[in-house]
Amino acid sequence: MASAADSLRTAMQLHQNGQLLEAEQLYRQILQNDPGNADALHLLGLIAYQAGRHDLAIEQIQRAIAIDGRQHIYHNNLGEVYRSLGRVAEARASYEKALWLESTFAAAHYNLGLVLSASDPAAAQHHYELAIRLQPEMVAARNNLGNLLRAQGKSDAAIEAYRAALRYQPNYVEAIGNLAAALIDMECFAEAIAELQHAVRLRPEAADLHFNLGNARKGVFDWEGAAACYEHALRLRPDFDQARCNLANVAIVRGDSAAAEAAYRDVLGRKPDHFEALLGIGTLLQGEGKMDEALDYFDRALATNPASAIANFNRGCVLASRYMRNESVAAFQEALRLQPNYPEAYARLAVIYNEAGQPDTALEFCRDGFELGSTSGTLFGNMAIALHAQGRADEAIECYRKALALRPNNPVEHSNLLYALNFMSGYDAKKLFAEHVEWGQRHAEALTRGAAPHENDRTPDRRLRIGYVSPHFHEHAVNFFVEPILTAHDHEQFEVFCYSSVFQSDATTERLRRVADHWREVTWKSDAEIARMVREDRIDILVDLSGHMGRTRLLVFARKPAPVQVTYIGYQNTTGMSAMDYRLTDERADPPGATDSLYIEKLVRLPRAFFCYQPFETPDLTPLPALEHGHVTFGSFNNYAKVMPEVVDVWLTILSRVPDSRLMVLAYSGGYLEKRLKEQAAGRGIDPDRIELFDKRWRQDYLRLVQQADIALDAFPFNGHTTTCDAIWMGVPVVMLEGDVYASRFGGSVLANVGLEDLITRSVDEYVERAVELAGDLDRLAALRGELRTRMTASHLADYQGFTRNLEREYRRMWADWCQRSSSPAVTPADATERS
């Protein structure tokens, strides 16, 4: 007859072989003969645990402990039962008891690490490390240590932990998968792909591995490969909703928004509160400009996961697009509270405060982002805008260049730099031309080379289709010059299409919509989509109204969707693109033979002036302020980014030469700029109170502000244009300094057409003398106050019909020329460089 010890050994062997029923029967026989056999009770409890009978397992292991509480293995296994039930506190107490009995018990250290990982990561890490020290080959401890480190953002250390586990067990699939996930975190996508390919060979039925392989392929922009991986994961696990969401994300990138929306809605049909699907469909709708619907989905996503920084951020973007400033600021700040190192949120806040005319606050947000170690190009770009608004042009240019260095293939960052360089005094014109050509070569020429031939009807005298592309079809400076053209067009000869990228329509938008033959909303469409639309509309002549300013759409033109392409009014320099055929100007702004080599486009000089001006509803004229106040008031109403340090120095000289005179500056008050201007005045012995700053305001209030000046002082070397027109319309003469290129000459087209040639000066000294002379002639100022609006009304600048007929004649010439030479190659950037 076998002894109790022999029976126990036999039962344990059966247990280890997986013969649980036979082992259980033998343990019970042992207990019938020896009810106090703690080992049999403990092992019977383990069988109950393995069979899912947890209450029975606890009862039997506790009975074993009651008989022999010194066995650390009993306490450890009791902890395992508690952990499986989620009874963390009791599990922890059991593991700690096991370690009190045997401090070198590696398994208990590992298990204690598991229950502590959520509540006390540092303690969990300590126990994993002890388990590894006691049992180096415990790969599960190394793998879980890696998971713990990865969760803390310590990806380098996590990768080392996973690699150490794999040195002991090279085919440990869990560690391979986790290593790949950490490599993806570190953007080491190629290494991650290699690891995951090995893992899926070992375990091809693992949907998670195919999912992560899709993530890695997405990281190297292998959209087709990523989609195939997500689809494989879904075949293995049809309810794998995260894979379906990621497949939708890839569909968006591949331009299939319908498939993306269907995938998100499929997930939400099963799980209405699925966070990633809510966030994804909200982002998709946001990209399509459906802001109300997008906001609803972001709100639902936040209800599911209130601690999501990205959901708060996206919600802030939608609110900002709806001009809900306070609400958007609150959303971005909440995103930063949840995720302090979130450069995009700092950048968005900087955008809001830059647009609100508060560059000091915008700078604070940029600096906060940089202090957290961000190297975001968007932050540098917004810092540049704020610095420019403070008159710190050199620092602004440095930031623009840093932004471009971080994102050299970003055309918007590059355009921002080009626009800012136009303001710089002393910047060589040929060098600036070369920088524009570099933009074209870097961002546009490959698209131009890939453009398909045009199949437009080449009949020279047929009705032409003219397309205007602008983000400014609303109350904006550009529309004082564009609306009269659209209104005056001969619609029997020209069919007018407007491609509008307006974020928020207003009364001006509605007026423009009524005068166009066709209105295309393209705010949320990509450049490629707009180019396709232009081709489908069979546009003959496509006109760019923004150049490198604002929300440029130059990459639409780069795709050459129309046979003839023209840039006009919105930008003060060349586009730098061979795809742009013409630029509209006049002889004053671009004297024949003097500036042609500075443009890649062919210059078309319109007669008398390159523009017509329509001011719309404006305040009535007022008497000359100097007659009432007893002193002359100068005013600067330009974008303050145009005001270079030497301009301020000249203005202070004028103030010093005209006793008791005042200077009004449209900029922003109460901050760095005001303090600096007043300090500069004091340093020249001028009472700082003679300078007053005024914040930006709505147009009617802005025009009333202009009325408070007797003389306007233009900026240089970048003139004003709209502000010069506005000042003349309000009866305020403008003193300007004319240079050698368009940006420093185009304001002269205004003054020359209203008989103020004598106020166009050619040197700083002459600029000062002319302003001083004019300030001393109150009779002339009073006369001009009453005459200038009449002069402008009677000038070519207000002859909308005549101007538009001249423009249409040029359009017709451009079209006839294309019809004759449609097979000839366009001018290339290389040709343009040689020409200069």
Coordinates of N, CA, C and O in Angstrom, one line a residue, residues 208 211 234 237-249 260-283 294 296-306 308 310-311:
D208 N -3.6 41.4 -32.9 CA -2.9 42.6 -32.3 C -1.5 42.8 -33.0 O -1.1 44.0 -33.3
F211 N -2.2 44.4 -36.3 CA -2.6 45.8 -36.1 C -1.4 46.7 -35.9 O -1.3 47.7 -36.5
L234 N -8.7 42.6 -39.0 CA -10.1 42.5 -38.9 C -10.7 41.2 -39.4 O -11.7 40.7 -38.9
R237 N -10.2 39.2 -36.3 CA -11.0 39.6 -35.2 C -12.0 40.6 -35.7 O -11.7 41.8 -35.7
P238 N -13.1 40.2 -36.3 CA -14.1 41.2 -36.9 C -14.5 42.3 -36.0 O -14.9 43.4 -36.5
D239 N -14.5 42.1 -34.7 CA -14.9 43.1 -33.7 C -13.8 44.0 -33.2 O -13.9 44.7 -32.2
F240 N -12.6 44.0 -34.0 CA -11.5 44.7 -33.6 C -11.7 46.2 -34.0 O -11.2 46.7 -35.0
D241 N -12.4 46.9 -33.1 CA -12.8 48.3 -33.5 C -11.7 49.3 -33.7 O -11.8 50.2 -34.5
Q242 N -10.6 49.1 -32.9 CA -9.5 50.1 -33.0 C -8.8 49.9 -34.4 O -8.4 50.9 -35.0
A243 N -8.8 48.6 -34.9 CA -8.2 48.4 -36.2 C -9.1 49.0 -37.3 O -8.6 49.6 -38.3
R244 N -10.4 49.0 -37.1 CA -11.3 49.6 -38.0 C -11.2 51.1 -38.0 O -11.2 51.7 -39.1
C245 N -11.0 51.7 -36.8 CA -10.7 53.1 -36.7 C -9.4 53.5 -37.4 O -9.4 54.5 -38.2
N246 N -8.4 52.7 -37.2 CA -7.1 53.1 -37.9 C -7.2 52.9 -39.4 O -6.6 53.6 -40.2
L247 N -8.0 51.9 -39.8 CA -8.2 51.7 -41.3 C -8.9 53.0 -41.8 O -8.6 53.4 -42.9
A248 N -9.9 53.5 -41.0 CA -10.5 54.7 -41.4 C -9.6 55.9 -41.5 O -9.6 56.7 -42.5
N249 N -8.6 56.0 -40.6 CA -7.7 57.1 -40.6 C -6.8 57.0 -41.9 O -6.5 58.0 -42.5
A260 N -13.9 56.2 -44.9 CA -13.5 56.5 -43.5 C -14.8 56.7 -42.7 O -14.9 56.1 -41.6
E261 N -15.7 57.5 -43.2 CA -16.9 57.8 -42.4 C -17.7 56.5 -42.2 O -18.2 56.3 -41.1
A262 N -17.8 55.7 -43.3 CA -18.5 54.4 -43.1 C -17.9 53.5 -42.1 O -18.6 52.9 -41.3
A263 N -16.6 53.5 -42.0 CA -15.9 52.7 -41.0 C -16.1 53.2 -39.6 O -16.5 52.4 -38.7
Y264 N -16.0 54.5 -39.4 CA -16.3 55.1 -38.1 C -17.8 54.8 -37.7 O -18.0 54.4 -36.5
R265 N -18.7 55.0 -38.6 CA -20.1 54.8 -38.2 C -20.4 53.3 -38.0 O -21.3 53.0 -37.2
D266 N -19.6 52.4 -38.6 CA -19.8 51.0 -38.3 C -19.4 50.7 -36.9 O -20.1 50.0 -36.2
V267 N -18.3 51.3 -36.4 CA -17.9 51.1 -35.0 C -18.9 51.7 -34.1 O -19.4 51.0 -33.1
L268 N -19.4 52.9 -34.4 CA -20.3 53.6 -33.5 C -21.7 52.9 -33.5 O -22.4 53.0 -32.5
G269 N -22.0 52.2 -34.6 CA -23.3 51.4 -34.6 C -23.3 50.3 -33.5 O -24.3 50.0 -33.0
R270 N -22.1 49.8 -33.2 CA -22.0 48.7 -32.2 C -21.7 49.3 -30.9 O -22.1 48.8 -29.8
K271 N -20.8 50.4 -30.9 CA -20.4 51.0 -29.6 C -20.5 52.5 -29.7 O -19.6 53.2 -30.1
P272 N -21.7 53.0 -29.4 CA -21.9 54.5 -29.6 C -21.0 55.4 -28.8 O -20.9 56.6 -29.1
D273 N -20.3 54.8 -27.8 CA -19.4 55.7 -27.0 C -18.0 55.3 -27.3 O -17.1 55.6 -26.4
H274 N -17.7 54.7 -28.4 CA -16.3 54.3 -28.7 C -15.5 55.6 -29.0 O -15.7 56.4 -29.9
F275 N -14.5 55.9 -28.1 CA -13.8 57.2 -28.1 C -13.1 57.4 -29.4 O -13.3 58.5 -30.0
E276 N -12.3 56.5 -29.9 CA -11.5 56.8 -31.1 C -12.4 57.0 -32.3 O -12.1 57.8 -33.2
A277 N -13.5 56.3 -32.4 CA -14.5 56.5 -33.5 C -15.1 57.9 -33.4 O -15.3 58.5 -34.5
L278 N -15.5 58.3 -32.2 CA -16.1 59.6 -32.1 C -15.1 60.7 -32.4 O -15.4 61.6 -33.1
L279 N -13.9 60.5 -32.0 CA -12.8 61.5 -32.3 C -12.5 61.5 -33.8 O -12.4 62.6 -34.4
G280 N -12.5 60.3 -34.4 CA -12.2 60.2 -35.8 C -13.2 60.9 -36.7 O -12.9 61.6 -37.6
I281 N -14.5 60.5 -36.4 CA -15.5 61.1 -37.3 C -15.7 62.6 -37.0 O -15.9 63.4 -38.0
G282 N -15.4 63.0 -35.8 CA -15.4 64.5 -35.5 C -14.3 65.2 -36.3 O -14.5 66.2 -36.9
T283 N -13.1 64.6 -36.4 CA -12.0 65.2 -37.1 C -12.3 65.2 -38.6 O -12.0 66.2 -39.3
A294 N -19.1 68.3 -36.1 CA -17.9 68.0 -35.5 C -17.8 68.3 -34.0 O -17.4 67.4 -33.2
D296 N -20.3 68.4 -32.0 CA -21.2 67.4 -31.3 C -20.4 66.1 -31.0 O -20.5 65.5 -29.9
Y297 N -19.6 65.6 -32.0 CA -18.9 64.4 -31.8 C -17.7 64.6 -30.8 O -17.4 63.7 -30.1
F298 N -17.1 65.7 -30.9 CA -16.0 66.0 -29.9 C -16.6 66.0 -28.5 O -16.0 65.6 -27.5
D299 N -17.8 66.6 -28.3 CA -18.4 66.7 -27.0 C -18.7 65.3 -26.5 O -18.6 64.9 -25.4
R300 N -19.2 64.4 -27.5 CA -19.5 63.0 -27.1 C -18.2 62.3 -26.7 O -18.2 61.5 -25.8
A301 N -17.2 62.5 -27.5 CA -15.9 61.9 -27.1 C -15.4 62.3 -25.8 O -14.9 61.5 -25.0
L302 N -15.6 63.6 -25.4 CA -15.2 64.1 -24.1 C -16.0 63.5 -23.0 O -15.6 63.3 -21.9
A303 N -17.3 63.3 -23.3 CA -18.2 62.6 -22.3 C -17.7 61.2 -22.0 O -17.8 60.7 -20.9
T304 N -17.1 60.6 -23.0 CA -16.6 59.2 -22.8 C -15.2 59.2 -22.2 O -14.9 58.4 -21.3
N305 N -14.4 60.2 -22.5 CA -13.0 60.3 -22.0 C -12.7 61.8 -21.7 O -12.1 62.5 -22.5
P306 N -13.2 62.3 -20.5 CA -13.0 63.7 -20.2 C -11.5 64.1 -20.1 O -11.1 65.3 -20.2
S308 N -9.1 63.4 -22.1 CA -8.4 63.4 -23.4 C -7.9 64.8 -23.8 O -8.8 65.7 -24.1
I310 N -6.3 65.5 -26.7 CA -6.6 65.7 -28.1 C -8.0 66.1 -28.4 O -8.3 66.9 -29.2
A311 N -9.0 65.5 -27.6 CA -10.4 65.8 -27.9 C -10.6 67.3 -27.4 O -11.4 68.0 -28.1

